[in-house]
PDB file of N, CA and C in Angstrom:
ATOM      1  N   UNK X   1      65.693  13.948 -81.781  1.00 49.00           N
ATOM      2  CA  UNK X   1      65.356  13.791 -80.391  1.00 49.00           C
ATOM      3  C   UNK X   1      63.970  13.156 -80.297  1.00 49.00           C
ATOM      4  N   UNK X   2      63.910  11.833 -79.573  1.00 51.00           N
ATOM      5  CA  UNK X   2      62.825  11.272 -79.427  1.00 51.00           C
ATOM      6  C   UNK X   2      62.251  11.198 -78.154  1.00 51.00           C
ATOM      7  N   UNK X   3      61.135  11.751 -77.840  1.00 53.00           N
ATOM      8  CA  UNK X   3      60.428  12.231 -76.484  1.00 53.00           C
ATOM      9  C   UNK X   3      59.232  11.337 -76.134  1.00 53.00           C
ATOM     10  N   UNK X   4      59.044  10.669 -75.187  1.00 54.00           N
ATOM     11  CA  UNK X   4      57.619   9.299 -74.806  1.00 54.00           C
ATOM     12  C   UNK X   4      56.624   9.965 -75.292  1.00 54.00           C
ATOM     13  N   UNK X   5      55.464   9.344 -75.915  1.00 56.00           N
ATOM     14  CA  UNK X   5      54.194  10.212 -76.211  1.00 56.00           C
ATOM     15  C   UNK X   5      54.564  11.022 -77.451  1.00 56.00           C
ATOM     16  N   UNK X   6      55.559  11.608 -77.925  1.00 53.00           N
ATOM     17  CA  UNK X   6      55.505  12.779 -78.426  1.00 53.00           C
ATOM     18  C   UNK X   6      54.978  11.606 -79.791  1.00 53.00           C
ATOM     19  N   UNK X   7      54.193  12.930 -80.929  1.00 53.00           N
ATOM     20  CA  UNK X   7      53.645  11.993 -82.373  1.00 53.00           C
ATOM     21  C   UNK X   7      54.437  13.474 -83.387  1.00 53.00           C
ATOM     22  N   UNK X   8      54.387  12.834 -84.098  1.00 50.00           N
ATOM     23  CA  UNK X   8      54.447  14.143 -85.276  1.00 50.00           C
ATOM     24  C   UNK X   8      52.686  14.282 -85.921  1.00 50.00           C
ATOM     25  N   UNK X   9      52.262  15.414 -86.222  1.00 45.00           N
ATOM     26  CA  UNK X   9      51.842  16.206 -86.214  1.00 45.00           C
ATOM     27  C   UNK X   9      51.907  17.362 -87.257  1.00 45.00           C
ATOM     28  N   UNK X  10      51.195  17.272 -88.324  1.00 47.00           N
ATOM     29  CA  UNK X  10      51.456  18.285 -89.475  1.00 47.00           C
ATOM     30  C   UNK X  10      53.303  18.781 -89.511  1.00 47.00           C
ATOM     31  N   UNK X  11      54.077  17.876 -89.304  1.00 57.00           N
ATOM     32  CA  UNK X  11      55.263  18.061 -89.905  1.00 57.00           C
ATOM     33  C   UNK X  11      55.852  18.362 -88.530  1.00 57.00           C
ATOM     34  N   UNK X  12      55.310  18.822 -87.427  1.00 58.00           N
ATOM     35  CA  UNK X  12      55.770  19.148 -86.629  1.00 58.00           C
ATOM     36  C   UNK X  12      55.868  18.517 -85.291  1.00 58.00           C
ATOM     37  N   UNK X  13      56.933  18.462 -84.310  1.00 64.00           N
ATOM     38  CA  UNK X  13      56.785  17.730 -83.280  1.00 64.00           C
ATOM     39  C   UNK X  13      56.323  18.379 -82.108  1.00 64.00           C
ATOM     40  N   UNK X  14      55.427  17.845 -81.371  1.00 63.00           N
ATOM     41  CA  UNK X  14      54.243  18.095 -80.404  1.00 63.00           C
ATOM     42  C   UNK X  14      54.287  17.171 -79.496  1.00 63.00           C
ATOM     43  N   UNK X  15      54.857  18.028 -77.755  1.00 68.00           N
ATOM     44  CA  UNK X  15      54.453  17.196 -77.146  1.00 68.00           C
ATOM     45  C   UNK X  15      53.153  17.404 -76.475  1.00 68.00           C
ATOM     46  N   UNK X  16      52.647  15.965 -76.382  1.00 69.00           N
ATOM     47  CA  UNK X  16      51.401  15.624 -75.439  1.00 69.00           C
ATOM     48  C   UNK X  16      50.668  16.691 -74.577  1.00 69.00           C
ATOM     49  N   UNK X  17      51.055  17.355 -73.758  1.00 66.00           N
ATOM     50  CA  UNK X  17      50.206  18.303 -73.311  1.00 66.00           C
ATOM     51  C   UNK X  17      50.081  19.510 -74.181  1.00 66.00           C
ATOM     52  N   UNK X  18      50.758  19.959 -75.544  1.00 65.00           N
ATOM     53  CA  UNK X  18      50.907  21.057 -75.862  1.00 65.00           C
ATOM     54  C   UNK X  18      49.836  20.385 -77.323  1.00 65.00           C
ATOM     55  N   UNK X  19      49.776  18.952 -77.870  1.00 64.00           N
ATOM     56  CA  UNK X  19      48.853  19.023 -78.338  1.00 64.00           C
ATOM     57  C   UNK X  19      47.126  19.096 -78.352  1.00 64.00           C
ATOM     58  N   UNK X  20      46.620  18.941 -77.088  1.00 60.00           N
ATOM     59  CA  UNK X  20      45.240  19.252 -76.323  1.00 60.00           C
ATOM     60  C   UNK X  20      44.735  20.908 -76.995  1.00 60.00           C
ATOM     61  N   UNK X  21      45.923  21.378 -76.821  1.00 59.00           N
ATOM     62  CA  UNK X  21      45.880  22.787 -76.850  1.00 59.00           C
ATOM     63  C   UNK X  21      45.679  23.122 -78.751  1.00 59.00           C
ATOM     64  N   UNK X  22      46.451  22.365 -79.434  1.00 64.00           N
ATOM     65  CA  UNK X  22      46.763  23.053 -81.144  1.00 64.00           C
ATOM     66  C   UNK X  22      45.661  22.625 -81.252  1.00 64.00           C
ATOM     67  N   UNK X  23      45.127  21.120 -80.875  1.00 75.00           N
ATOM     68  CA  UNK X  23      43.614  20.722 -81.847  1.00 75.00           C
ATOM     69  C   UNK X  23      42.457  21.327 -81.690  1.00 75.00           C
ATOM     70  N   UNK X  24      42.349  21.645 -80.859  1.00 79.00           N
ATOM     71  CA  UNK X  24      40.793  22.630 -80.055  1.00 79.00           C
ATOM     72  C   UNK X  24      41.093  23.941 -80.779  1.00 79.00           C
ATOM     73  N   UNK X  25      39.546  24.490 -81.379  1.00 84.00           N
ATOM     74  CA  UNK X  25      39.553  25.667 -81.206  1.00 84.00           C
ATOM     75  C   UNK X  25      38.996  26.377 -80.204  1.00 84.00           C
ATOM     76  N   UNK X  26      38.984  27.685 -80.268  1.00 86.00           N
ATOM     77  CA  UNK X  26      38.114  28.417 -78.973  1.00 86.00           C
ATOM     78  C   UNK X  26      36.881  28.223 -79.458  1.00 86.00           C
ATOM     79  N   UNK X  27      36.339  27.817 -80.169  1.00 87.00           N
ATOM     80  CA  UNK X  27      34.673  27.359 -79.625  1.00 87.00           C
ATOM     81  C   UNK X  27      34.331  26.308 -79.272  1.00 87.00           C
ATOM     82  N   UNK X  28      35.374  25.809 -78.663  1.00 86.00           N
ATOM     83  CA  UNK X  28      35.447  24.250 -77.591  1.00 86.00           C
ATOM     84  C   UNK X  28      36.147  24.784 -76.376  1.00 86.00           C
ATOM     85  N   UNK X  29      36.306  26.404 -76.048  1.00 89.00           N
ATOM     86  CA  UNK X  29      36.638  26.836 -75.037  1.00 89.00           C
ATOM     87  C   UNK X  29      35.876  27.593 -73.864  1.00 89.00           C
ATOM     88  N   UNK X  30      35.687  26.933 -72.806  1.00 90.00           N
ATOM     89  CA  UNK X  30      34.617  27.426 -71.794  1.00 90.00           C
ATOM     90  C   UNK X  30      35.064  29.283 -71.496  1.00 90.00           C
ATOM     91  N   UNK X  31      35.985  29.785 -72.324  1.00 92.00           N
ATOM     92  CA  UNK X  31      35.971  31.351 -71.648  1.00 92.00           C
ATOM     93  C   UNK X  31      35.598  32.007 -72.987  1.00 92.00           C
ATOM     94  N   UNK X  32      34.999  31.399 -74.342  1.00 93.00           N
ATOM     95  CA  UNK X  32      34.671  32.104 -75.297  1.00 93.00           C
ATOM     96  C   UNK X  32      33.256  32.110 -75.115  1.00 93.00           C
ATOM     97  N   UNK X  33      32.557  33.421 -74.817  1.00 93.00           N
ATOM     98  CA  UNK X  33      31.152  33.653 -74.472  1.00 93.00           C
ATOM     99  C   UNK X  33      30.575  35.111 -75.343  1.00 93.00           C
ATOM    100  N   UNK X  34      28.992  34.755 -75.235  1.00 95.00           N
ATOM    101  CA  UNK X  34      28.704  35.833 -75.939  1.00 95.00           C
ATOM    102  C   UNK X  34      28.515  37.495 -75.465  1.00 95.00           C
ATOM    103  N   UNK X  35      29.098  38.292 -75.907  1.00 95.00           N
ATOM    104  CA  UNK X  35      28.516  39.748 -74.829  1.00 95.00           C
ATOM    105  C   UNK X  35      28.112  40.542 -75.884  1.00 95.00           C
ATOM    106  N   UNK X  36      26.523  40.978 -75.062  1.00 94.00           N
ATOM    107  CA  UNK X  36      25.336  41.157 -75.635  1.00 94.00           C
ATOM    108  C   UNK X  36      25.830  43.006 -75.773  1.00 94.00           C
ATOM    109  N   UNK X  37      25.848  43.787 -76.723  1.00 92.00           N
ATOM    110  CA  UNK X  37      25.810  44.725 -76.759  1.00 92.00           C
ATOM    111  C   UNK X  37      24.094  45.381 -76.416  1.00 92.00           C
ATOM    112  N   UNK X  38      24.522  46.809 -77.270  1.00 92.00           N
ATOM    113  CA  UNK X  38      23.052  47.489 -76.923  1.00 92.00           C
ATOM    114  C   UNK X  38      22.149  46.608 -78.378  1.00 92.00           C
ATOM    115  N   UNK X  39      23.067  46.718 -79.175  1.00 93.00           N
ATOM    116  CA  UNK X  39      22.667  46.347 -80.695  1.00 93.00           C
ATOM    117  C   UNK X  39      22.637  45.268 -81.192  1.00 93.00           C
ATOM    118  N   UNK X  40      23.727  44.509 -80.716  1.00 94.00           N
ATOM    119  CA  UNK X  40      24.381  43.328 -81.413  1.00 94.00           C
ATOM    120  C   UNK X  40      25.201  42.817 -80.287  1.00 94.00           C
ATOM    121  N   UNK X  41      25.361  41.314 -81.053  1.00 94.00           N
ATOM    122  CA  UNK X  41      25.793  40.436 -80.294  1.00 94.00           C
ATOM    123  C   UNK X  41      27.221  39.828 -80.753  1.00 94.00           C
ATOM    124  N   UNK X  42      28.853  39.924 -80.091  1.00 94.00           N
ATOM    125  CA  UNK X  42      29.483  39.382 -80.504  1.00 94.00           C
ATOM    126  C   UNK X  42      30.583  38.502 -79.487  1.00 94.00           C
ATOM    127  N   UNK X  43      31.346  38.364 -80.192  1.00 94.00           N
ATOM    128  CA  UNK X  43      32.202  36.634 -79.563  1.00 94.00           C
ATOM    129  C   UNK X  43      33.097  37.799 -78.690  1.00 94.00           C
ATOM    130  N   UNK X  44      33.677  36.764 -77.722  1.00 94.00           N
ATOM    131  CA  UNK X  44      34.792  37.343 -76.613  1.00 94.00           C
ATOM    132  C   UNK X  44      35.058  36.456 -75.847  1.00 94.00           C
ATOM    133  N   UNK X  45      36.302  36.386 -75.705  1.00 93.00           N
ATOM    134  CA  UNK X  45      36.924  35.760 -74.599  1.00 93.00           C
ATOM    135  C   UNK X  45      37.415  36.493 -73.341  1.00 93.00           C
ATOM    136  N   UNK X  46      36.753  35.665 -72.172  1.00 92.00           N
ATOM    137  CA  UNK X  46      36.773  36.223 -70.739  1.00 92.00           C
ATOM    138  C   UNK X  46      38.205  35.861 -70.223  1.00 92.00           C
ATOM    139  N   UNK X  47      39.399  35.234 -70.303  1.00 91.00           N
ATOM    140  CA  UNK X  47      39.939  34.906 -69.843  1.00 91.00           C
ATOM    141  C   UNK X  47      40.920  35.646 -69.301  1.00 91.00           C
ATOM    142  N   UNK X  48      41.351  36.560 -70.066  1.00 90.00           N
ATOM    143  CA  UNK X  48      42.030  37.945 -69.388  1.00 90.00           C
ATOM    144  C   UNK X  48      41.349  38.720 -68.010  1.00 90.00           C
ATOM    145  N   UNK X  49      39.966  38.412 -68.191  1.00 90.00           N
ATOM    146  CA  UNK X  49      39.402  39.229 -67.395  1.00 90.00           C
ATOM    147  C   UNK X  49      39.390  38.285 -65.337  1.00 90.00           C
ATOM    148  N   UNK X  50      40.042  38.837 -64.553  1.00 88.00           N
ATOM    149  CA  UNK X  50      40.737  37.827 -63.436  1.00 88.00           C
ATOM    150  C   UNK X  50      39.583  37.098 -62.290  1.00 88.00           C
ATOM    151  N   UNK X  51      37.985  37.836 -62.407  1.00 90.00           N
ATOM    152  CA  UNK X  51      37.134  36.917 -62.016  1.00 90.00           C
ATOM    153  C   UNK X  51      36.845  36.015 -62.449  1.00 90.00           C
ATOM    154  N   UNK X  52      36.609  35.696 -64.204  1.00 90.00           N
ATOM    155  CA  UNK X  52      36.463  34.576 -64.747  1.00 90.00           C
ATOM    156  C   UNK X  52      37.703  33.954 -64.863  1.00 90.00           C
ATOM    157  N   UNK X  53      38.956  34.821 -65.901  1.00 86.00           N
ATOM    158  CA  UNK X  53      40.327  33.683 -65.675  1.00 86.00           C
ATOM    159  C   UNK X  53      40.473  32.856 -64.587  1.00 86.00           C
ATOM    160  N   UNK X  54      40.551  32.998 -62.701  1.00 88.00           N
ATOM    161  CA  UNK X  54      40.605  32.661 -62.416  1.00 88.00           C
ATOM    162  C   UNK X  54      39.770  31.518 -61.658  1.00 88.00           C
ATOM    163  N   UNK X  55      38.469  31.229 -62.573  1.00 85.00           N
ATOM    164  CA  UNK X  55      37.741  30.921 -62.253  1.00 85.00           C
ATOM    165  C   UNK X  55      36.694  31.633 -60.759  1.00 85.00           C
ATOM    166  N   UNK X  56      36.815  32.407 -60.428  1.00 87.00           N
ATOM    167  CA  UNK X  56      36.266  32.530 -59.508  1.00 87.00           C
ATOM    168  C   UNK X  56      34.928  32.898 -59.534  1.00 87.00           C
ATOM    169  N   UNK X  57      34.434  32.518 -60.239  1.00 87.00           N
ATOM    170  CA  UNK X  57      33.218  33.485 -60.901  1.00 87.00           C
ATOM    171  C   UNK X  57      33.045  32.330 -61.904  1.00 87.00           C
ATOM    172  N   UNK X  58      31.322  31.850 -61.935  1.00 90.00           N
ATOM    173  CA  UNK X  58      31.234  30.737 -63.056  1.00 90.00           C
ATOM    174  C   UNK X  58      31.137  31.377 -64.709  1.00 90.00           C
ATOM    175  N   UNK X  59      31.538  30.732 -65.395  1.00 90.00           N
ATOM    176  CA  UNK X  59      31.633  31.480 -66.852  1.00 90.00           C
ATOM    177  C   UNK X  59      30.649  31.331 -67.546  1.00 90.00           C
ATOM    178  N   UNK X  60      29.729  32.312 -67.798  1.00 91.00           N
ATOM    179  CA  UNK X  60      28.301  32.535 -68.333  1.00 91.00           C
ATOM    180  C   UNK X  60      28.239  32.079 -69.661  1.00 91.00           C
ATOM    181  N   UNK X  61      27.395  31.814 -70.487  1.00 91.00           N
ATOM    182  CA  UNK X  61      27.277  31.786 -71.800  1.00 91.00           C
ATOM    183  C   UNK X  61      26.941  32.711 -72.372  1.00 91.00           C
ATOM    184  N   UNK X  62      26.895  34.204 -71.684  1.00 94.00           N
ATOM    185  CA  UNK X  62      26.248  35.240 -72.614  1.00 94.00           C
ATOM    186  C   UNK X  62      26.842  36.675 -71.312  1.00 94.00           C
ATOM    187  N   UNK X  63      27.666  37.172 -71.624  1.00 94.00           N
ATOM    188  CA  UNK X  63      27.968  38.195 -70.760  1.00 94.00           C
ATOM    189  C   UNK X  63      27.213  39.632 -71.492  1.00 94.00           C
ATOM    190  N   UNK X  64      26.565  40.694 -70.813  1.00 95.00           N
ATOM    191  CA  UNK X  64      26.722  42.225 -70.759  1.00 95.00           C
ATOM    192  C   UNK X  64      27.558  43.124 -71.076  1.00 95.00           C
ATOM    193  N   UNK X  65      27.785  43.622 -71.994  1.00 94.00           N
ATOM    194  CA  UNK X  65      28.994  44.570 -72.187  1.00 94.00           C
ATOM    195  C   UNK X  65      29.432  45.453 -71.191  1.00 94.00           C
ATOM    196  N   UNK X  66      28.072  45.948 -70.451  1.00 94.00           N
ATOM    197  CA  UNK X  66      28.415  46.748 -69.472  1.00 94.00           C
ATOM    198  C   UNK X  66      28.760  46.996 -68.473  1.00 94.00           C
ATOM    199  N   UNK X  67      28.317  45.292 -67.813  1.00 93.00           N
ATOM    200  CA  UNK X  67      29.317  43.938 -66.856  1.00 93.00           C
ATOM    201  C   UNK X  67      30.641  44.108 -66.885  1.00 93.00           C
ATOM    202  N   UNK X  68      31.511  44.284 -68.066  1.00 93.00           N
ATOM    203  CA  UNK X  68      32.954  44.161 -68.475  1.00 93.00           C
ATOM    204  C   UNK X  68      33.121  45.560 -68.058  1.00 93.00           C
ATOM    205  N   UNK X  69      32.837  46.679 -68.768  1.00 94.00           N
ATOM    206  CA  UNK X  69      32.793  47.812 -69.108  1.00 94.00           C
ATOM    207  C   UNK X  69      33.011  48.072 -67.200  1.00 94.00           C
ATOM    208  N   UNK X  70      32.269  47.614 -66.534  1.00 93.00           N
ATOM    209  CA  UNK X  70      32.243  47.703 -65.078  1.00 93.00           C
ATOM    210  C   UNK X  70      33.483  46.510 -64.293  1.00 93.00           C
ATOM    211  N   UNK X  71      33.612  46.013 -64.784  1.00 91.00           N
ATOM    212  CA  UNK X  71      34.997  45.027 -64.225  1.00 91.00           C
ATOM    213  C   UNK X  71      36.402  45.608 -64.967  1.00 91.00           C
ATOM    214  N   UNK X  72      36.680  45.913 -66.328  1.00 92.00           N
ATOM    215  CA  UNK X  72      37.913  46.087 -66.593  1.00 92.00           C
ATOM    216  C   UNK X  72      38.056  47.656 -67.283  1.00 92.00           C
ATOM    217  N   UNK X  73      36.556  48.337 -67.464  1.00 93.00           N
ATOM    218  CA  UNK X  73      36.805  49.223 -68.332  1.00 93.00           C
ATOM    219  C   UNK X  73      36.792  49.273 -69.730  1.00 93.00           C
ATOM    220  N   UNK X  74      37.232  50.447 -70.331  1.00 93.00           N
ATOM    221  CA  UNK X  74      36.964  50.396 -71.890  1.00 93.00           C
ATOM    222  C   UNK X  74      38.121  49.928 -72.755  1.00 93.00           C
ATOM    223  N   UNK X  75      39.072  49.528 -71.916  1.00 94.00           N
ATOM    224  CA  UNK X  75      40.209  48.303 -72.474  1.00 94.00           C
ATOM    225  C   UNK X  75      40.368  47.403 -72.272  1.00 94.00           C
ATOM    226  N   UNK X  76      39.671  47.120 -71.142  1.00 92.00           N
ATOM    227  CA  UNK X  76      39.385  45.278 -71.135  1.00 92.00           C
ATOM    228  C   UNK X  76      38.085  44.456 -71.800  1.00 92.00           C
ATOM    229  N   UNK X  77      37.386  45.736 -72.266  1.00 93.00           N
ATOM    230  CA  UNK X  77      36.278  45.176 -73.177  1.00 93.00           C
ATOM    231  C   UNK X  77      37.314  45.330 -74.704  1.00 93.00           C
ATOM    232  N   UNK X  78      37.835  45.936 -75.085  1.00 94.00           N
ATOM    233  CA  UNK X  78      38.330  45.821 -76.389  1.00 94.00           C
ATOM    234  C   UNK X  78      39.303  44.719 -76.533  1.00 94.00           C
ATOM    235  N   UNK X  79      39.907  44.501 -75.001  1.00 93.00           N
ATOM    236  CA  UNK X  79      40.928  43.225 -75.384  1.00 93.00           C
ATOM    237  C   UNK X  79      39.847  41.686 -75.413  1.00 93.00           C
ATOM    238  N   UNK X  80      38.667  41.871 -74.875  1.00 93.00           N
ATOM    239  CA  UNK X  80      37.893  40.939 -74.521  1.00 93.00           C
ATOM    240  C   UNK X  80      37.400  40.452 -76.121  1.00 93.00           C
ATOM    241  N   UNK X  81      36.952  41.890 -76.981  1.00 93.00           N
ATOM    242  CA  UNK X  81      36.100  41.510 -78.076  1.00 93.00           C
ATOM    243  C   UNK X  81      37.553  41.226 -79.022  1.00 93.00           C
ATOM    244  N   UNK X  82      38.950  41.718 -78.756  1.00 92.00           N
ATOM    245  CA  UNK X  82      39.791  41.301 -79.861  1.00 92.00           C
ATOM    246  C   UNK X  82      40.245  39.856 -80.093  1.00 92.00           C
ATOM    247  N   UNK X  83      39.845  39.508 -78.881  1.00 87.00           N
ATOM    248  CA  UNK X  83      39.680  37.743 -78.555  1.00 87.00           C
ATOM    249  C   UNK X  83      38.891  36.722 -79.254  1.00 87.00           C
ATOM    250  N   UNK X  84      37.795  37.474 -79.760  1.00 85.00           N
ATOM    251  CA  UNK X  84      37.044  36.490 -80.194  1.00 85.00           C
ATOM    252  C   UNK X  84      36.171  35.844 -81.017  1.00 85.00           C
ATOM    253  N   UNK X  85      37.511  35.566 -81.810  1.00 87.00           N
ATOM    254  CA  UNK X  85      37.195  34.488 -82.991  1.00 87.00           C
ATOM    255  C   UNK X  85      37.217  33.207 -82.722  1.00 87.00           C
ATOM    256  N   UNK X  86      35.753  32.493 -82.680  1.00 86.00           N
ATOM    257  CA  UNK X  86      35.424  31.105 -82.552  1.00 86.00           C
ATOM    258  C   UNK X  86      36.208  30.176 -83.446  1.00 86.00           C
ATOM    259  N   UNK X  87      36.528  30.556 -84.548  1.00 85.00           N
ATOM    260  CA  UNK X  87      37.362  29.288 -85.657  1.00 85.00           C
ATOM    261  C   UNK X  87      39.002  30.035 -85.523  1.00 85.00           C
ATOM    262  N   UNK X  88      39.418  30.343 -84.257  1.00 85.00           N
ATOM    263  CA  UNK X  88      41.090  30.110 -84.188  1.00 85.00           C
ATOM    264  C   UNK X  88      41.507  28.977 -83.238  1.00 85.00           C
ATOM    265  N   UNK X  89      42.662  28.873 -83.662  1.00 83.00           N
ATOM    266  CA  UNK X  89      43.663  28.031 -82.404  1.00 83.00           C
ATOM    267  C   UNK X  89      43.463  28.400 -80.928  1.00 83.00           C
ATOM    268  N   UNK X  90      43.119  27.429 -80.077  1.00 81.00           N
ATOM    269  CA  UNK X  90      42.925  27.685 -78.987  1.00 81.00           C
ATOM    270  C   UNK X  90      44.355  28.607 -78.001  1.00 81.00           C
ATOM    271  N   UNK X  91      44.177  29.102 -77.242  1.00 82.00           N
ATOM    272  CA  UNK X  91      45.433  29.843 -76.951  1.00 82.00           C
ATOM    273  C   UNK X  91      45.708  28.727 -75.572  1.00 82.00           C
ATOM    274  N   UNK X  92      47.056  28.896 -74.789  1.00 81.00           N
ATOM    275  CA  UNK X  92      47.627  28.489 -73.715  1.00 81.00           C
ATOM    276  C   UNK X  92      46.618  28.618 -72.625  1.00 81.00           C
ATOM    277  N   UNK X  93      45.660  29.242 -72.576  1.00 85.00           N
ATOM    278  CA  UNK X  93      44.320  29.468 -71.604  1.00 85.00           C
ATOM    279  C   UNK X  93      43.295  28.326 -71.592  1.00 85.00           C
ATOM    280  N   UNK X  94      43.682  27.514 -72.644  1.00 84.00           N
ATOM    281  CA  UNK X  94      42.119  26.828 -73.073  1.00 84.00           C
ATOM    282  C   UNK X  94      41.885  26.010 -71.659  1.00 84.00           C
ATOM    283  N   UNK X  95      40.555  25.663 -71.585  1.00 87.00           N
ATOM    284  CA  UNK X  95      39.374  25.043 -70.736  1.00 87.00           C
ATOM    285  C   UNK X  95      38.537  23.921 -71.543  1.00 87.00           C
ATOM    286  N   UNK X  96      38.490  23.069 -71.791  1.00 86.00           N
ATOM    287  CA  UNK X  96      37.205  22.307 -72.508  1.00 86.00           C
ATOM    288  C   UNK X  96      35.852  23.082 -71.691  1.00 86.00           C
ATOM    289  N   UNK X  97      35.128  23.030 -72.800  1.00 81.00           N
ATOM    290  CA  UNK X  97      33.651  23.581 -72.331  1.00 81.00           C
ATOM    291  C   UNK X  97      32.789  22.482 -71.590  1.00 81.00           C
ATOM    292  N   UNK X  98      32.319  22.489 -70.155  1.00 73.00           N
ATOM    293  CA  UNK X  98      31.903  21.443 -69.657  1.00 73.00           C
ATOM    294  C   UNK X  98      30.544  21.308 -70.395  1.00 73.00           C
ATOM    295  N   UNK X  99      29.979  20.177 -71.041  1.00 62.00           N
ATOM    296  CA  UNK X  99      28.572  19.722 -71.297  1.00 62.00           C
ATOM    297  C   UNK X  99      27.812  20.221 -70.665  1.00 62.00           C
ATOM    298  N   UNK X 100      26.376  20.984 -70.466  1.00 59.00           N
ATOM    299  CA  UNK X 100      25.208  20.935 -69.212  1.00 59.00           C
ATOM    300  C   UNK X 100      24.590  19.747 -69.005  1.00 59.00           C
ATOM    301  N   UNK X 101      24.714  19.643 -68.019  1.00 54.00           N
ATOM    302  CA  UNK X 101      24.257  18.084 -67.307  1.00 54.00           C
ATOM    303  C   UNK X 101      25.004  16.773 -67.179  1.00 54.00           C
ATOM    304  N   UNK X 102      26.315  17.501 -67.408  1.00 49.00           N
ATOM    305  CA  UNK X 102      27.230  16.566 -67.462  1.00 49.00           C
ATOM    306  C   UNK X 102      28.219  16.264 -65.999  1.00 49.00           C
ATOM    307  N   UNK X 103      27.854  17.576 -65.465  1.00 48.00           N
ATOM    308  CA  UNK X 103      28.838  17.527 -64.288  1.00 48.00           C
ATOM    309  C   UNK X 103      28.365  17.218 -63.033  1.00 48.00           C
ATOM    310  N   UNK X 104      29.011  16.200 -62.383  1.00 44.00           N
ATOM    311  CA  UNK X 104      28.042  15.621 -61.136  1.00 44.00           C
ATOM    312  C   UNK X 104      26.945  14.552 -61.751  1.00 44.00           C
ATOM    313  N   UNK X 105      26.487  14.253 -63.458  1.00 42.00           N
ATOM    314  CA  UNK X 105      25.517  13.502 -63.356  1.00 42.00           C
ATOM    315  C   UNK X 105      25.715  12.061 -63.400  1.00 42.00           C
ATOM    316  N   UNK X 106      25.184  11.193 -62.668  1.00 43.00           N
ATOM    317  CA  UNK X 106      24.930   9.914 -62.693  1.00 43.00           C
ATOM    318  C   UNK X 106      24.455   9.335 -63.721  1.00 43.00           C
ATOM    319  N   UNK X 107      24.851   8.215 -63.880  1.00 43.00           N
ATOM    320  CA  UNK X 107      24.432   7.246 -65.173  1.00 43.00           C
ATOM    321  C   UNK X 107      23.082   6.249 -64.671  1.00 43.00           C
ATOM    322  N   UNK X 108      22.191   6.780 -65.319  1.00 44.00           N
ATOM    323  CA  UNK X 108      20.659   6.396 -65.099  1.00 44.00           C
ATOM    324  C   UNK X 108      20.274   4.977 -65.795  1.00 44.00           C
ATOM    325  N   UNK X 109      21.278   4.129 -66.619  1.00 43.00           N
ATOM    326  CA  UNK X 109      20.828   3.195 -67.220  1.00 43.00           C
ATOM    327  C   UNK X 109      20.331   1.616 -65.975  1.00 43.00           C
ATOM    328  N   UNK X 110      19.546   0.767 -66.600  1.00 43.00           N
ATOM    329  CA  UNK X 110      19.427  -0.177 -66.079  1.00 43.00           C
ATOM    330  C   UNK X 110      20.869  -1.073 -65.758  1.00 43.00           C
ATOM    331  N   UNK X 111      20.562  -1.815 -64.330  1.00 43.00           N
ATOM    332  CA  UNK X 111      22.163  -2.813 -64.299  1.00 43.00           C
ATOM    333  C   UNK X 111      21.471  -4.211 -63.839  1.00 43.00           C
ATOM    334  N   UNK X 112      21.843  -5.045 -64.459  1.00 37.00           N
ATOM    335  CA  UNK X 112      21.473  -6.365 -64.285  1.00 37.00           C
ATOM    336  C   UNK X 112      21.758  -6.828 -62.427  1.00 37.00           C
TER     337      UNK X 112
END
């Protein structure tokens, strides 16, 4: 079966929107952020959590444990920290991480 766009792909066939998703990992994903314990600092993904999943709420680069702990409780922080390993496959959630200063900015070069 031959599909427009579709490529093969480590042996496997991939279509076009589903490959965006295999090549990225989550540390090219805007909902993998850091939450700062009392002690230590580790990886998590917000995306389960339905102020950030749904965007409604901008996605920080460094969340509070106790932030979560206060939005989902002491199981939505464990599903948050079981999330997050920076060197996996991005999941069906992914986001590209927007650049800072990238959004809204104008191109400052000279024009003849």
């Amino acid at each position: 079966m031959y599909m427009e766009g579709s490529k093969f792909w480590n042996r496997r066939l991939m279509l076009p929107e589903m490959r965006e998703k295999a090549v990225h990992t989550c540390n090219d994903c805007r909902f993998l952020v850091r939450i700062q314990g009392r002690e230590e600092v580790r990886w998590g993904c917000v995306a389960g959590l339905p102020e950030y999943g749904m965007l409604e709420r901008r996605v920080p680069l460094q969340v509070h444990a106790l932030d979560i702990l206060k939005m989902a409780g002491r199981e939505g922080l464990q599903a948050v920290l079981a999330c997050g390993e920076p060197d996996s496959p991005a999941c069906g959630l992914f986001r590209p991480r927007s650049l800072p200063g990238r959004a809204g900015a104008r191109q400052t070069g000279k024009q003849d």
